[in-house]
Coordinates of C-alpha atoms and ligand atoms in Angstrom, one line a residue:
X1 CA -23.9 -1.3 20.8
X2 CA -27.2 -2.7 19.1
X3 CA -28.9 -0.5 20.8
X4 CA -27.1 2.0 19.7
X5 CA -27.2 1.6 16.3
X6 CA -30.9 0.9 16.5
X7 CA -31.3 4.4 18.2
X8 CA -29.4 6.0 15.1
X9 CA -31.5 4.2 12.8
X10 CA -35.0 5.6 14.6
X11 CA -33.1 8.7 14.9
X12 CA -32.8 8.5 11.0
X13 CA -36.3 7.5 10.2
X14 CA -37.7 9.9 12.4
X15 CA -35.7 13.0 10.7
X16 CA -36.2 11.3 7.3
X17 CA -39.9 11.4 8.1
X18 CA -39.8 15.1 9.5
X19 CA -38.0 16.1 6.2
X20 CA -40.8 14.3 4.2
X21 CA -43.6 16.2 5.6
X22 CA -41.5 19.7 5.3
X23 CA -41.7 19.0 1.8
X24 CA -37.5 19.1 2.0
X25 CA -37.2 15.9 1.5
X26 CA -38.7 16.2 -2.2
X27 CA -37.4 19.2 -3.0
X28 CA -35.8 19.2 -6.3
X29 CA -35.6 23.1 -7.1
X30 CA -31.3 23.2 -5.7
X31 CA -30.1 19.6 -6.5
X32 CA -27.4 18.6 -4.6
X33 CA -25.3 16.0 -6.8
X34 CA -23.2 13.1 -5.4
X35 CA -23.9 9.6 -3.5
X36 CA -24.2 9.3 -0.1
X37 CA -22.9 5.8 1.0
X38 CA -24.0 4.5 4.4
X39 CA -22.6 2.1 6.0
X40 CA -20.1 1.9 9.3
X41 CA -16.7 3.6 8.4
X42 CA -13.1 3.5 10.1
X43 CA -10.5 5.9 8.7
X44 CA -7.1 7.7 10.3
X45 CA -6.9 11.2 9.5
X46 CA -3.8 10.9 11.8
X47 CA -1.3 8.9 13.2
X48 CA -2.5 6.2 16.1
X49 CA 1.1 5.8 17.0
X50 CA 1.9 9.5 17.6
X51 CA -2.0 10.6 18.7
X52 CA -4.6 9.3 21.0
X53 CA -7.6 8.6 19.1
X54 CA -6.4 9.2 16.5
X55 CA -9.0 6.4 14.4
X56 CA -12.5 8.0 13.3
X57 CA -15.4 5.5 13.2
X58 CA -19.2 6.3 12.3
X59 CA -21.0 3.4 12.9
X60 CA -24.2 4.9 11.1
X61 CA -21.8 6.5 8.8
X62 CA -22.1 8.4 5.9
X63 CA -19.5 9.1 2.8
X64 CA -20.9 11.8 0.3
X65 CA -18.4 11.5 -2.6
X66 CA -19.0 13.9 -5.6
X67 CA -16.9 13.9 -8.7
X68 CA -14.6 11.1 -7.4
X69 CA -14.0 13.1 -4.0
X70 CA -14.5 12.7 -0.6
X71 CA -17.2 15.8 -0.3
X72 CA -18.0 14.9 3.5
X73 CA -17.5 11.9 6.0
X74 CA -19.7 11.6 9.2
X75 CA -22.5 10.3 10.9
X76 CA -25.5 9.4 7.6
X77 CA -28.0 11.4 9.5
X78 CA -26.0 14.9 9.7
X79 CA -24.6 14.0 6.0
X80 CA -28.4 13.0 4.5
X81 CA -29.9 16.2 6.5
X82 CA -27.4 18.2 5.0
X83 CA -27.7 16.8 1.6
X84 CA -30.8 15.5 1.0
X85 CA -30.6 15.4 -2.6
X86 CA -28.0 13.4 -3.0
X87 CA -28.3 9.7 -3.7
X88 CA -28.4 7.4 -0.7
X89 CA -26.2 3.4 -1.4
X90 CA -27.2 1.7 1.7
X91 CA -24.2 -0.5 3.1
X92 CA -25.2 -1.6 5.6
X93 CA -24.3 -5.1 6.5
X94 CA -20.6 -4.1 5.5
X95 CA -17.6 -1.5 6.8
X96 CA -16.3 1.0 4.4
X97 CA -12.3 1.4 4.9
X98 CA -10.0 4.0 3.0
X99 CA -8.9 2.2 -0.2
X100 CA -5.9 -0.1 0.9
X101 CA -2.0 0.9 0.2
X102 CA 1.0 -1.3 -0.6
X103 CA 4.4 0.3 -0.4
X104 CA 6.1 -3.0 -1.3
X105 CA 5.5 -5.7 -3.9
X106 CA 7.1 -7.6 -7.2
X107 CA 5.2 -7.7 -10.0
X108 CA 7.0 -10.1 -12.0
X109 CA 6.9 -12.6 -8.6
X110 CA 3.2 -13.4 -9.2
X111 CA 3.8 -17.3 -9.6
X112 CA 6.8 -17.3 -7.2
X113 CA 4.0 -17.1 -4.5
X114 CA 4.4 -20.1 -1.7
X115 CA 7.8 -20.8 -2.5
X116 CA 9.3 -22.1 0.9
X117 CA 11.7 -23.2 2.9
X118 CA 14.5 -20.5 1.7
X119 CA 16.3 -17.4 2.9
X120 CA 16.6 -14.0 0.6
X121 CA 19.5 -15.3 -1.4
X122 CA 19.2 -19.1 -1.7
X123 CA 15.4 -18.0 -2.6
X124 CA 16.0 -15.0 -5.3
X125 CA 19.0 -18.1 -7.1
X126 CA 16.1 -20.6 -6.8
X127 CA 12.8 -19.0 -6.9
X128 CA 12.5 -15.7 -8.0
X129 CA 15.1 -15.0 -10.6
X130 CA 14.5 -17.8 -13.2
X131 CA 10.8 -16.1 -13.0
X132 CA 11.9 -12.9 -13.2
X133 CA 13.9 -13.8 -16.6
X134 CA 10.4 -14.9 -18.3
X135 CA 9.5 -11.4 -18.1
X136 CA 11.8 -11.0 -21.8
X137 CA 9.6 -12.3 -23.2
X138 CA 6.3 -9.4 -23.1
X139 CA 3.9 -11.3 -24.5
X140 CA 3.7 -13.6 -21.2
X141 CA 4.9 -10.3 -18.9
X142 CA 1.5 -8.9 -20.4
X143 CA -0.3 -11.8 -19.0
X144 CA 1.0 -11.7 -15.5
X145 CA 0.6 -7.7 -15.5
X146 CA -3.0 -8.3 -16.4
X147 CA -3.2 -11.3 -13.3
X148 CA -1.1 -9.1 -11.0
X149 CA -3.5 -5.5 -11.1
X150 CA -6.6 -7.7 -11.0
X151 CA -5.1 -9.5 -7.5
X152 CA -4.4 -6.1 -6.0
X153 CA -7.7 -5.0 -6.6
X154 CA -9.5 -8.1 -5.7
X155 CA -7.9 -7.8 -2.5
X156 CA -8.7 -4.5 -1.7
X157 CA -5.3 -2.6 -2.8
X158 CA -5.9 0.6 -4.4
X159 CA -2.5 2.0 -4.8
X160 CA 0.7 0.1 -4.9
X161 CA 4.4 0.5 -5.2
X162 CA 5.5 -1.9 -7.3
X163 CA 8.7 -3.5 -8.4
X164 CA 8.3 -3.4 -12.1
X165 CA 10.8 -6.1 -14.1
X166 CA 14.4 -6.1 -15.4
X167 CA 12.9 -5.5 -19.2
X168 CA 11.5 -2.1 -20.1
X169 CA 8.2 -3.8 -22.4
X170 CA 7.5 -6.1 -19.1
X171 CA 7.4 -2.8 -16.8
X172 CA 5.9 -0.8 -19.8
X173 CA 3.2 -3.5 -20.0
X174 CA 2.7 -3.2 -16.0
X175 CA 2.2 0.8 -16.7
X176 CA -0.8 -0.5 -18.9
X177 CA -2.4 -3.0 -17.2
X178 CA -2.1 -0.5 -14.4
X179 CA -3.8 2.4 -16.3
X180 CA -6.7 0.0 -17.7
X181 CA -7.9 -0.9 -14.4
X182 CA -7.8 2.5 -12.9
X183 CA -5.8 1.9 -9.8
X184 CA -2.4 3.9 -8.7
X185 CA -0.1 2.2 -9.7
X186 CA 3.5 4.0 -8.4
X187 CA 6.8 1.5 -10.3
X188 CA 9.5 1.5 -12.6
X189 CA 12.6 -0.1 -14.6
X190 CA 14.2 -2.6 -12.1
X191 CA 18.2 -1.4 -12.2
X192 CA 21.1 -4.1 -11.5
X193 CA 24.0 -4.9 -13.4
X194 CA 26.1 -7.6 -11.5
X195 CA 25.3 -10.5 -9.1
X196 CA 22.3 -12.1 -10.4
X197 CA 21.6 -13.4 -14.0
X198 CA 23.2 -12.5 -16.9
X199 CA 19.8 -11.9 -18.3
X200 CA 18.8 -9.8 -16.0
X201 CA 22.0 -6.9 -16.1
X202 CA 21.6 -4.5 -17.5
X203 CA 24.6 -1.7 -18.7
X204 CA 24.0 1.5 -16.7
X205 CA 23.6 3.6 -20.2
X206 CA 20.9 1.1 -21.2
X207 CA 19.1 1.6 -17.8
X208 CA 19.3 5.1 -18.2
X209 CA 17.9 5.6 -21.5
X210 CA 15.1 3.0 -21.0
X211 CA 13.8 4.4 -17.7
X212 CA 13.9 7.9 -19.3
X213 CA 11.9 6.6 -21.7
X214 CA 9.5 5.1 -19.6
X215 CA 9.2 8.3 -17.4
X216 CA 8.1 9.9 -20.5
X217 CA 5.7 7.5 -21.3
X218 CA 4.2 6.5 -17.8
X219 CA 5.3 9.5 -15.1
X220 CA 2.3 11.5 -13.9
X221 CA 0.0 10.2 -16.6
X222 CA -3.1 9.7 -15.1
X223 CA -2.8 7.8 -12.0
X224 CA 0.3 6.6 -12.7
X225 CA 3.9 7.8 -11.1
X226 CA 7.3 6.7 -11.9
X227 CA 9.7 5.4 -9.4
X228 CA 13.4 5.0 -9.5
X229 CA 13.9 1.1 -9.0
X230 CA 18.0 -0.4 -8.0
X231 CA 17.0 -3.9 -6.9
X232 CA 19.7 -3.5 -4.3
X233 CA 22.8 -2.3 -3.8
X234 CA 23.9 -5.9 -4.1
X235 CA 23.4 -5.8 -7.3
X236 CA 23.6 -2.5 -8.2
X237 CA 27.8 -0.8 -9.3
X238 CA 28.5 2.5 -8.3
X239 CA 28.2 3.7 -11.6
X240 CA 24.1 2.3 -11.8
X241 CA 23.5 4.0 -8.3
X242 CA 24.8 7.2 -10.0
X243 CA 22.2 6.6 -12.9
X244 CA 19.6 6.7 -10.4
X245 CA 20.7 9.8 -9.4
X246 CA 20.8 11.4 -12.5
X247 CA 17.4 10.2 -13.0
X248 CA 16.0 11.5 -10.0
X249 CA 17.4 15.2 -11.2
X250 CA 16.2 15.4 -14.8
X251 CA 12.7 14.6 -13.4
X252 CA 10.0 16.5 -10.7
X253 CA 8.2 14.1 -8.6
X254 CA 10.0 10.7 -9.2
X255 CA 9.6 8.4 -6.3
X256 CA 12.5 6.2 -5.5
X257 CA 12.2 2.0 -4.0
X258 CA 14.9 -0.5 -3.2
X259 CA 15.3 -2.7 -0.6
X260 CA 17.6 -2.3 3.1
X261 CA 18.9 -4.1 5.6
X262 CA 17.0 -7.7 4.7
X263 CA 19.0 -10.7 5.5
X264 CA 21.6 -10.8 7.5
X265 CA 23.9 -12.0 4.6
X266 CA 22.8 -9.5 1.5
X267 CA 24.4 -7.0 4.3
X268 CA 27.9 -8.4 4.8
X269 CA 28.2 -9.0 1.1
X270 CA 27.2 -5.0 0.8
X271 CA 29.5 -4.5 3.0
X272 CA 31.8 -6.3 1.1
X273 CA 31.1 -4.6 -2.2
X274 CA 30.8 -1.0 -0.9
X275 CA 34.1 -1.1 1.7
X276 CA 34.1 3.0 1.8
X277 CA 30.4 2.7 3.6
X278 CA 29.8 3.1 7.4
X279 CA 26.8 1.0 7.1
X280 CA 24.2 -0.5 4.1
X281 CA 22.1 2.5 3.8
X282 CA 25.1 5.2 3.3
X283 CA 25.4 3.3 0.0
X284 CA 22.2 4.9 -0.8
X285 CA 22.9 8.3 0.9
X286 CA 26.4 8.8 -1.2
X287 CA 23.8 8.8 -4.1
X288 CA 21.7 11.0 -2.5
X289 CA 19.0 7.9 -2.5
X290 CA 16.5 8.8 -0.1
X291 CA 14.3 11.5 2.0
X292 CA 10.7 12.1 1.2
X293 CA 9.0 9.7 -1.8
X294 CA 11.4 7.0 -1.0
X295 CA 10.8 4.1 0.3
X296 CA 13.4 1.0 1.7
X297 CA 11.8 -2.4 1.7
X298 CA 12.2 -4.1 5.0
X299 CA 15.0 -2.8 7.5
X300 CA 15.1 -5.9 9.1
X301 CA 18.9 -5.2 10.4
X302 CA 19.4 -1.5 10.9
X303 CA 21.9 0.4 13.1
X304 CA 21.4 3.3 15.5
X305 CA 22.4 5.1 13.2
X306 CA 20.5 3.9 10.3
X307 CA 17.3 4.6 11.7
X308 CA 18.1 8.4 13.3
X309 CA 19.2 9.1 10.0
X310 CA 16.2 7.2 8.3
X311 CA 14.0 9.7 10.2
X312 CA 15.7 13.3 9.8
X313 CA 15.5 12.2 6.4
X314 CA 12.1 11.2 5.9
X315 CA 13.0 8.1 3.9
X316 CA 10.0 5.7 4.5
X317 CA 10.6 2.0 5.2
X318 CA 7.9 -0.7 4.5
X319 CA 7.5 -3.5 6.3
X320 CA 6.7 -6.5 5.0
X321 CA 6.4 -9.0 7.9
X322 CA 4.4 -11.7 6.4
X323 CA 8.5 -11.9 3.8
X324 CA 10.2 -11.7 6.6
X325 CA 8.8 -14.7 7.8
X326 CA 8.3 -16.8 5.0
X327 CA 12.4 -16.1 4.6
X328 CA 13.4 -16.1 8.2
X329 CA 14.4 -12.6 7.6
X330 CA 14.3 -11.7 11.1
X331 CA 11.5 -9.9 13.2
X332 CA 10.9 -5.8 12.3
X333 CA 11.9 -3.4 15.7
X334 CA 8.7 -1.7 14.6
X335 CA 9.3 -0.2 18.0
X336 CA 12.2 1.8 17.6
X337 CA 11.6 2.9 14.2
X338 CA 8.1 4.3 15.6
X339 CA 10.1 5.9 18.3
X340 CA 12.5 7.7 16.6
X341 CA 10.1 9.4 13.8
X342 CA 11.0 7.1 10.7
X343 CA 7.4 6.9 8.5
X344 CA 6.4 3.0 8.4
X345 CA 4.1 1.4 5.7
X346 CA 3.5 -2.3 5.0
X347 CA 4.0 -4.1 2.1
X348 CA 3.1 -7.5 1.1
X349 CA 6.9 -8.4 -1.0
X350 CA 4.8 -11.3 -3.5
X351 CA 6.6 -13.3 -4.1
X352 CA 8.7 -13.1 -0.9
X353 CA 5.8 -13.0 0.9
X354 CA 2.4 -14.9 1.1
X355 CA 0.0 -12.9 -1.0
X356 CA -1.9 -9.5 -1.8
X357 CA -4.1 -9.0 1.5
X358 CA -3.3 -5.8 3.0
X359 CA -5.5 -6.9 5.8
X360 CA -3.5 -10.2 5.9
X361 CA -0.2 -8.0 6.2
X362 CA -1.7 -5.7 9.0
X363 CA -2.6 -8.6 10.8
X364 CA 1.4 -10.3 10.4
X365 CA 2.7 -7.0 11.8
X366 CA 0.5 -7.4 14.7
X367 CA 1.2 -11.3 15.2
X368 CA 4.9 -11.0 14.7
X369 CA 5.0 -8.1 17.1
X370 CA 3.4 -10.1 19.7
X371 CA 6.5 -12.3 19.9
X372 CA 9.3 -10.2 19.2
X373 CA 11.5 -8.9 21.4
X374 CA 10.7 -5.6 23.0
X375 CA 7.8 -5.6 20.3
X376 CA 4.8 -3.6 20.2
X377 CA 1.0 -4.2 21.0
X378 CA -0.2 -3.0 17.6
X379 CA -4.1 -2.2 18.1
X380 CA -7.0 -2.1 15.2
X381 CA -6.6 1.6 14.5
X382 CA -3.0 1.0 14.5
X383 CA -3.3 -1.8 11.8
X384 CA -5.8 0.5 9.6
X385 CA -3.3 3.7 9.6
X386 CA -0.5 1.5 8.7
X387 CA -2.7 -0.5 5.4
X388 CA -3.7 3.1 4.3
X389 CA -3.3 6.4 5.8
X390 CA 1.1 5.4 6.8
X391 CA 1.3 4.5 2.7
X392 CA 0.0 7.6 1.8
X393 CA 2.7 9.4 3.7
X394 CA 5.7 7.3 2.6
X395 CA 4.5 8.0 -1.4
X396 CA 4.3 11.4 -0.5
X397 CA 0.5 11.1 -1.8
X398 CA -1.1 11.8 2.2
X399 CA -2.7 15.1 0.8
X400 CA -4.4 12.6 -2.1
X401 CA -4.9 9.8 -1.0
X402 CA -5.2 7.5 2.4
X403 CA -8.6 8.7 4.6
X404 CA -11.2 9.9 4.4
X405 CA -11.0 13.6 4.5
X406 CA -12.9 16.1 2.2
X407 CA -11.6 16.7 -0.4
X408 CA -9.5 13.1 -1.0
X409 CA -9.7 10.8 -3.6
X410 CA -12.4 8.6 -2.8
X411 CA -10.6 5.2 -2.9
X412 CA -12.6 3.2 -1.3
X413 CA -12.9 -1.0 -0.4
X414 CA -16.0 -2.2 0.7
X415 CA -15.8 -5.0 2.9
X416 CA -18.8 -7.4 3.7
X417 CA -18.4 -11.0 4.1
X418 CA -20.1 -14.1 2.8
X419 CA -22.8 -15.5 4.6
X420 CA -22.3 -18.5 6.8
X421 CA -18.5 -17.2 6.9
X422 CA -16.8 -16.9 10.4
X423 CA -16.0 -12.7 10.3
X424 CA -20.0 -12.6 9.3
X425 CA -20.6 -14.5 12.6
X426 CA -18.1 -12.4 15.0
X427 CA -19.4 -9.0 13.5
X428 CA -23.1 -10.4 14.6
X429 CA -22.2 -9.9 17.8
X430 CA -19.1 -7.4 18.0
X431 CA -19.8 -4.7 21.2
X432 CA -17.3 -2.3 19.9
X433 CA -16.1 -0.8 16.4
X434 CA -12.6 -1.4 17.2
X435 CA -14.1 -5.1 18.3
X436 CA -15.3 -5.0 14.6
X437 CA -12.3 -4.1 13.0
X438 CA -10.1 -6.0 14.5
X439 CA -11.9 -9.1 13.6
X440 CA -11.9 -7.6 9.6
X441 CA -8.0 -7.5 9.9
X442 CA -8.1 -11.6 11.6
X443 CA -10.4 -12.5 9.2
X444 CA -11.0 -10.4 5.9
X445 CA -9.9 -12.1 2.8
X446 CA -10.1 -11.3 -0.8
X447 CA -13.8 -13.1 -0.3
X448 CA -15.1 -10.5 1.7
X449 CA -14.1 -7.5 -0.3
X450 CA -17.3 -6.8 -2.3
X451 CA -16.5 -3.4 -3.7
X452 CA -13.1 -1.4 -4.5
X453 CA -13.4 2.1 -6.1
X454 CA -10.8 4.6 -7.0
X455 CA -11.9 8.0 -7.5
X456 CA -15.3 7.2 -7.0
X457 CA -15.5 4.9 -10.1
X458 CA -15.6 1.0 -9.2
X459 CA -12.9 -1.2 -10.1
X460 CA -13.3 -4.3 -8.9
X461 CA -17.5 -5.8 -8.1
Ligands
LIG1 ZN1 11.2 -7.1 -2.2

């Protein structure tokens, strides 16, 4: 491998030399704009679970990005040949990955973070609902929104589907800290009226009338998207889950979030609430809650059924395994949702879960696949698709956002560790990129993420 990428970099000097003496090199008469970054690259342009090779790597890569696009991705040499005008960012020393997608995650659960030694319920009484009633007051929900973008982009998250709170100023205040720091930030109004706090119930006219105002104010402005938000049909009466439908009507292009099939007990008191349905998720589908832009947090319990109909519908389900851990949820059949077509994406669930690394999450879903049941042998380029490209495709955003493809966003992370860390001393000697990017996923943390741009334009240094 060193010798190859010593070979690439003579190759380099050699043409860079050739183009010199041509007087090519120089030339200035036909600028070519944009920045060329070099550095080694990994990115799925298609699905590793459905295609063989399905991972692109360019170890002496090249990323020419010109007015926030991805313009070209390949080797630097044939990029720099074919744009020699363009401004070179050597990288080298780090791996550029496509900028990193959660499909599941709480804002207002920020401080709720290594709360243990709980299940769902016990957990959301104890732990996350007494923080979730803070959010009233928006001066401090302003102060966690601030705290809770900057953590997604420190750790590499360009784009997240977000839980916003119970109060319409908290999730406004989300919608702004989200727009000031430039990343995507996809939430909305979180619905419930029975079953947790009085605090936190709302009546189904008031839900409708604040998230219609917050669509108004946040939906498609900028990099910002609105998404329908019932907490779960737990908490959620017929009448709110018709709300949501309404909602999903008036508007083009809202996406929709809730959570499915967690804890074995949420699901026999849904049961218990909602006696006319077969099974937890034809709660959603009386409502017409679900198909493409929709995404279920967790699935932990499904049925047959569940997950055929999951798939012909195109209903996307995150997994969150590092949550389902932490609350002894139960182990994801990653398996035979893969198998039967539903569209997987991670999520790290803070507060139910044990932080903002993507990477982390990737690396959960390969650990907790190791020792499940019938679970699956989830490689590298596997990890990678689902921490990007698979959370593209359950926003509906895969023609946006997600790899590196011409003509994409150019959401970016930069990874390079610290010196003297362990990942800097594995990727010393890696002999293979999927070597090398396998060891980012065991050992990446918010430390070695030294650069996060969305749309070209850095947002976290
Ligand atoms: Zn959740």
């Amino acid at each position: 491998m060193i010798a190859a990428v010593l070979n690439l970099l003579l190759n380099w000097n050699l043409a860079a030399a050739d183009l010199e003496k041509s007087g090519k090199g120089t030339e200035r008469s036909i600028p070519e704009p944009g920045e060329l970054l070099r550095a080694p690259l990994f990115h799925t342009p298609r699905n590793p679970f459905l295609h063989d090779r399905a991972m692109e790597c360019h170890w002496d890569g090249g990323l020419l990005i010109r007015d926030g696009r991805v313009a070209a991705c390949g080797d630097f040499e044939t990029l720099r040949t074919a744009n020699p005008s363009a401004m070179t960012t050597d990288l080298r020393g780090g791996f550029l990955l496509p900028g990193l997608i959660d499909t599941h995650i709480h804002f207002p659960q920020l401080r709720v973070l290594g709360c243990l030694g709980r299940s769902l319920l016990d957990w959301l009484e104890e732990c996350a609902l007494p923080e979730e009633a803070r959010m009233a007051d928006e001066s401090y929900a302003r102060q966690i929104a601030r705290g809770f973008v900057h953590a997604l982009a420190s750790h590499g998250t360009t784009t997240a589907l977000v839980f916003g709170a119970h109060f319409a100023p908290a999730t406004a205040a989300l919608f702004e800290a989200g727009r000031a720091s430039g990343l995507r930030i996809v939430s909305g109004l979180v619905m419930s009226d029975r079953k947790l706090r009085p605090e936190l119930h709302q009546t189904p006219e008031a839900a409708y009338r604040d998230s219609s105002d917050l669509i108004r104010c946040f939906h498609q402005r900028g990099r910002l998207l609105y998404a329908v938000t019932p907490r779960f049909a737990l908490s959620t009466s017929e009448a709110m889950l018709e709300v949501c439908q309404t909602l999903r009507q008036e508007h083009d292009g809202l996406r929709f979030q809730t959570h499915l099939n967690e804890n074995v007990r949420e699901i026999a008191e849904v049961a218990g609430f909602f006696p006319w349905a077969s099974d937890y998720l034809a709660v959603y589908e009386r409502f017409a809650l679900g198909g493409r832009g929709a995404v279920m947090a967790h699935d932990v319990h499904p049925t047959a059924s569940e997950i055929e109909r999951l798939a012909a519908g195109g209903t996307a389900v995150a997994h969150c395994p590092c949550s389902n851990a932490a609350l002894g949820s139960g182990l994801f059949a990653l398996k035979r949702h893969v198998k039967a077509g539903v569209r997987v994406a991670l999520g790290t669930d803070v507060g139910g879960g044990t932080g903002f690394g993507m990477l982390k999450e990737a690396l959960h879903a390969y650990l907790l696949q190791r020792v499940a049941p019938e679970g699956a042998l989830v490689d590298a380029a596997q990890m990678l698709y689902l921490a990007t490209r698979a959370g593209a495709e359950a926003l509906g955003l895969e023609n946006e956002i997600g790899d590196f493809e011409a003509g994409k966003a150019a959401d970016i992370v930069y990874i390079r560790p610290p010196v003297d860390t362990p990942l800097a001393a594995v990727l010393e000697r890696v002999e293979s990129p999927e070597q090398a990017l396998a060891a980012i996923f065991t050992l990446a943390g918010a430390e070695s993420i030294q650069e996060v741009r969305v749309e070209g334009s850095v947002v976290q240094k």
